Amino acid sequence: MPRNNAFEPDRFELFEPPCYRFEFTRRQLFGTLGAGWLVTVWVADAQAQERGESVEARIHLGDDGIFTVFSGKVEEGQGPRTELAMAAAEELGVPLERVRVVLGDTARTPDDWITAGSRTTPQTVPAVRRAAAAARGWLSGGKRLIENPRLREPSEWTVLGKGHWRTDARDIVTGAHRYPSDIALDGMLYGAVLRPPAYGAKLEAVDLESAKKAGAAAAVRDGDFAACAARTSFEARRALEAMAATARWSGGQKHNHTELFDHLRSTAKEKIPPLANRTHHAEFRTAYIQHAPMEPRAAVADWKDGRLTVWTGTSNPFGVRTDLARAFGLRETDVRVIVPDFGGGFGGKHTGEAALEAARLAREAGRPVKVRWTREEEFRWAYYRPAALIDVEAVLEGGRIRAWQFTNYNSGAAGLQTPYAIPDRREKYVPADSPLRPGSYRTLAATANNFAREAFMEELAAAANADPLDFRLAHLENARIRAVLEAACQKFGWRQRRAARRAPNRGIGLACGTEKNSVVAACVEVEVDPKARTVRLVEIVEAFECGALLNPWNTRSQVEGCILMGLGAVLREEILFENGRVINARFSQYRVPRFRDLPDKLEVVLLDRKDLPSAGAGETPIIALAPAMAAAVFDATGVRPRTLPLRW
């Protein structure tokens, strides 16, 4: 996939080659030879908003008076469909009901690049607003576009800045919406893919006839890819079992999760010497975790006249189009990727594995094919939030941090730099050999880096005999972080509760951070079970600021969603593997938060800074929970957890 230098450096999966590169068909081969040597040059498309797109590519006015906005972004539950409609309605000066939004269709929408990094709000919303403002000329009777239009200031907003429910809410709650898993075409078959017994295993032999005898309408092997398709998903799985019984594999990894962190340290690409004259140091660890979206990967592929159309759930429609073109030796103009609004991604669907698999089977079968990953496949063969091994060291003198060294092994550079004012600081990300496939996750490595940094700040505050709030404020020059920290503490009653006696096995803690041009702080109360060494979140107050709020209702939902998703990584979520194979690939074994894990009290404080540009809200609110709960566990037990999930 093409590299975009403007994007974060640790989106590992974006720099992978396609997961399959299939053999040419006879027709493709003879076609290529007949025309002479074919030299293919892959050129990365610039983002649409960076190449001066036309208004016509963004907005269409129908005869029925409905405006249609086009964007290459996708809807996976985070709310861009409504936000982009609001942006257009605001600048057009029309009611929200007169705006429709078409997303994620490579044949119809401009390339807004991947939906990730909280970039829809700061990049695509302004592009839509500019196009809508230019189109106001038609509505005003001038029948011309306005050049260099002035965008409305937040003080003038009538649609933006107000709370709106999702424009597609009715279809979702009534079941009318069709997710990628629901797409069906006439004559369609259902596909199932043969998976190796361990990561890296090679397929030596397989009997495809066994699948056909078991009811498959088609079966194919292409390198290490082997799969079959049948009239129903049940028949496809039954045929796959027959085929799997004949498969012979070689090789494969032998890694175990019990040796993970020793492996990361021993395979680090660089050895970092200790900080000179350090007074304090600690090692922090975070586990691999899964995104666990409600809807596993799914795709439907259909070939017609050498052209390929795929419906799939991905955050990266244009990147998947590129991968499909590469895998099948096609021109990108002969591939169309359509992304229906899908059931969750959280950074875990930047790739198009199911799309490639469905397309290869469809070409073999000569009919449309749907591939829907099972939950077990999603756990085993998707990518993961990378595990992290983090060394933190400091020189503490006179209650102040004089020097700081922070080294992240394996998980990435996002959120690596401390926001605290420290005169001598060294921060580095060091790659290591990752036993499992690493990839993006909500805020990338910032979850691990903020956990380690804030947890260590707690240890330094205790060493300095200072209140954790006062210690942070003494080192904070960032006015935005100070504001959310003080807002959360005021709402929580930090100073009063800190001075009061806690109930047995109860503790309180706080943490803060910044990422993607937004800031967050959280105060929590927890209850621990000293025998089982488990923790329960009793209360959380989280303050968040991301500039001028575009849709406060959606922002609040994003903050609440981040807190609940982050809770899973704090309590239990951890991918376990033995001999190169994930061993807890079910929700009964990999336990995401349940209703009984929810706190008794959850309060969100939104700071609306209309003087600042709007930033995304889908990621940063997740980073404060873990260190705040680690601090609260120490307050209750006197023992400092230094791992995620929390253990002590």
PDB file of C-alpha atoms in Angstrom, residues 47-49 51 53-64 66-75 80-89 92 98-113 115 120 123-132 135 317-318 336-339 341:
ATOM      1  CA  GLN A  47      -5.685  13.036  -1.257  1.00  0.00           C
ATOM      2  CA  ALA A  48      -8.633  14.615  -2.961  1.00  0.00           C
ATOM      3  CA  GLN A  49      -8.614  17.709  -0.825  1.00  0.00           C
ATOM      4  CA  ARG A  51      -5.371  18.238  -5.356  1.00  0.00           C
ATOM      5  CA  GLU A  53     -10.990  18.900  -6.299  1.00  0.00           C
ATOM      6  CA  SER A  54     -13.990  20.396  -8.018  1.00  0.00           C
ATOM      7  CA  VAL A  55     -17.173  21.321  -6.240  1.00  0.00           C
ATOM      8  CA  GLU A  56     -19.046  19.024  -8.636  1.00  0.00           C
ATOM      9  CA  ALA A  57     -17.096  16.060  -7.264  1.00  0.00           C
ATOM     10  CA  ARG A  58     -18.249  16.925  -3.767  1.00  0.00           C
ATOM     11  CA  ILE A  59     -21.821  18.151  -3.987  1.00  0.00           C
ATOM     12  CA  HIS A  60     -24.722  17.508  -6.316  1.00  0.00           C
ATOM     13  CA  LEU A  61     -28.067  19.302  -6.344  1.00  0.00           C
ATOM     14  CA  GLY A  62     -30.912  17.123  -7.588  1.00  0.00           C
ATOM     15  CA  ASP A  63     -34.128  18.213  -9.239  1.00  0.00           C
ATOM     16  CA  ASP A  64     -35.902  17.263  -6.030  1.00  0.00           C
ATOM     17  CA  ILE A  66     -31.827  17.355  -2.295  1.00  0.00           C
ATOM     18  CA  PHE A  67     -28.104  17.988  -1.986  1.00  0.00           C
ATOM     19  CA  THR A  68     -25.839  14.959  -2.115  1.00  0.00           C
ATOM     20  CA  VAL A  69     -22.375  15.140  -0.583  1.00  0.00           C
ATOM     21  CA  PHE A  70     -19.679  12.706  -1.776  1.00  0.00           C
ATOM     22  CA  SER A  71     -16.736  11.605   0.378  1.00  0.00           C
ATOM     23  CA  GLY A  72     -14.270   8.736   0.281  1.00  0.00           C
ATOM     24  CA  LYS A  73     -14.521   8.428   4.067  1.00  0.00           C
ATOM     25  CA  VAL A  74     -16.541   5.552   5.553  1.00  0.00           C
ATOM     26  CA  GLU A  75     -19.068   5.121   8.352  1.00  0.00           C
ATOM     27  CA  PRO A  80     -18.992  11.007   9.862  1.00  0.00           C
ATOM     28  CA  ARG A  81     -22.159  10.572   7.785  1.00  0.00           C
ATOM     29  CA  THR A  82     -24.067  12.940  10.040  1.00  0.00           C
ATOM     30  CA  GLU A  83     -21.111  15.245  10.616  1.00  0.00           C
ATOM     31  CA  LEU A  84     -20.476  15.761   6.887  1.00  0.00           C
ATOM     32  CA  ALA A  85     -24.184  16.349   6.264  1.00  0.00           C
ATOM     33  CA  MET A  86     -24.180  18.969   9.033  1.00  0.00           C
ATOM     34  CA  ALA A  87     -21.110  20.652   7.546  1.00  0.00           C
ATOM     35  CA  ALA A  88     -22.742  20.909   4.123  1.00  0.00           C
ATOM     36  CA  ALA A  89     -26.089  22.079   5.511  1.00  0.00           C
ATOM     37  CA  LEU A  92     -25.345  25.827   2.111  1.00  0.00           C
ATOM     38  CA  ARG A  98     -32.115  18.304   2.531  1.00  0.00           C
ATOM     39  CA  VAL A  99     -28.638  16.757   2.587  1.00  0.00           C
ATOM     40  CA  ARG A 100     -27.704  13.160   1.742  1.00  0.00           C
ATOM     41  CA  VAL A 101     -24.207  11.693   1.990  1.00  0.00           C
ATOM     42  CA  VAL A 102     -22.581   9.063  -0.234  1.00  0.00           C
ATOM     43  CA  LEU A 103     -19.492   7.515   1.356  1.00  0.00           C
ATOM     44  CA  GLY A 104     -16.772   5.059   0.415  1.00  0.00           C
ATOM     45  CA  ASP A 105     -17.458   4.170  -3.227  1.00  0.00           C
ATOM     46  CA  THR A 106     -14.336   4.331  -5.391  1.00  0.00           C
ATOM     47  CA  ALA A 107     -16.423   4.849  -8.527  1.00  0.00           C
ATOM     48  CA  ARG A 108     -18.427   7.765  -7.143  1.00  0.00           C
ATOM     49  CA  THR A 109     -16.557   9.513  -4.342  1.00  0.00           C
ATOM     50  CA  PRO A 110     -13.292  11.462  -4.242  1.00  0.00           C
ATOM     51  CA  ASP A 111     -10.287   9.800  -2.607  1.00  0.00           C
ATOM     52  CA  ASP A 112     -10.242  11.209   0.914  1.00  0.00           C
ATOM     53  CA  TRP A 113      -7.730   8.527   1.830  1.00  0.00           C
ATOM     54  CA  THR A 115     -10.701   6.841   7.563  1.00  0.00           C
ATOM     55  CA  THR A 120     -12.240  13.342   9.088  1.00  0.00           C
ATOM     56  CA  GLN A 123      -9.478  17.545   6.987  1.00  0.00           C
ATOM     57  CA  THR A 124     -12.620  16.297   5.271  1.00  0.00           C
ATOM     58  CA  VAL A 125     -15.125  18.483   7.102  1.00  0.00           C
ATOM     59  CA  PRO A 126     -13.305  21.671   5.998  1.00  0.00           C
ATOM     60  CA  ALA A 127     -13.166  20.343   2.414  1.00  0.00           C
ATOM     61  CA  VAL A 128     -16.921  19.720   2.410  1.00  0.00           C
ATOM     62  CA  ARG A 129     -17.563  23.112   3.986  1.00  0.00           C
ATOM     63  CA  ARG A 130     -15.485  24.867   1.325  1.00  0.00           C
ATOM     64  CA  ALA A 131     -17.352  23.086  -1.452  1.00  0.00           C
ATOM     65  CA  ALA A 132     -20.726  23.844   0.112  1.00  0.00           C
ATOM     66  CA  ALA A 135     -22.092  26.236  -4.041  1.00  0.00           C
ATOM     67  CA  PRO A 317     -11.649   1.687   0.198  1.00  0.00           C
ATOM     68  CA  PHE A 318      -9.072   3.182  -2.149  1.00  0.00           C
ATOM     69  CA  ARG A 336     -14.684  -0.781  -7.828  1.00  0.00           C
ATOM     70  CA  VAL A 337     -14.879  -1.004  -4.033  1.00  0.00           C
ATOM     71  CA  ILE A 338     -18.140  -0.111  -2.316  1.00  0.00           C
ATOM     72  CA  VAL A 339     -18.208   0.215   1.454  1.00  0.00           C
ATOM     73  CA  ASP A 341     -21.744   1.407   6.600  1.00  0.00           C
TER      74      ASP A 341
END
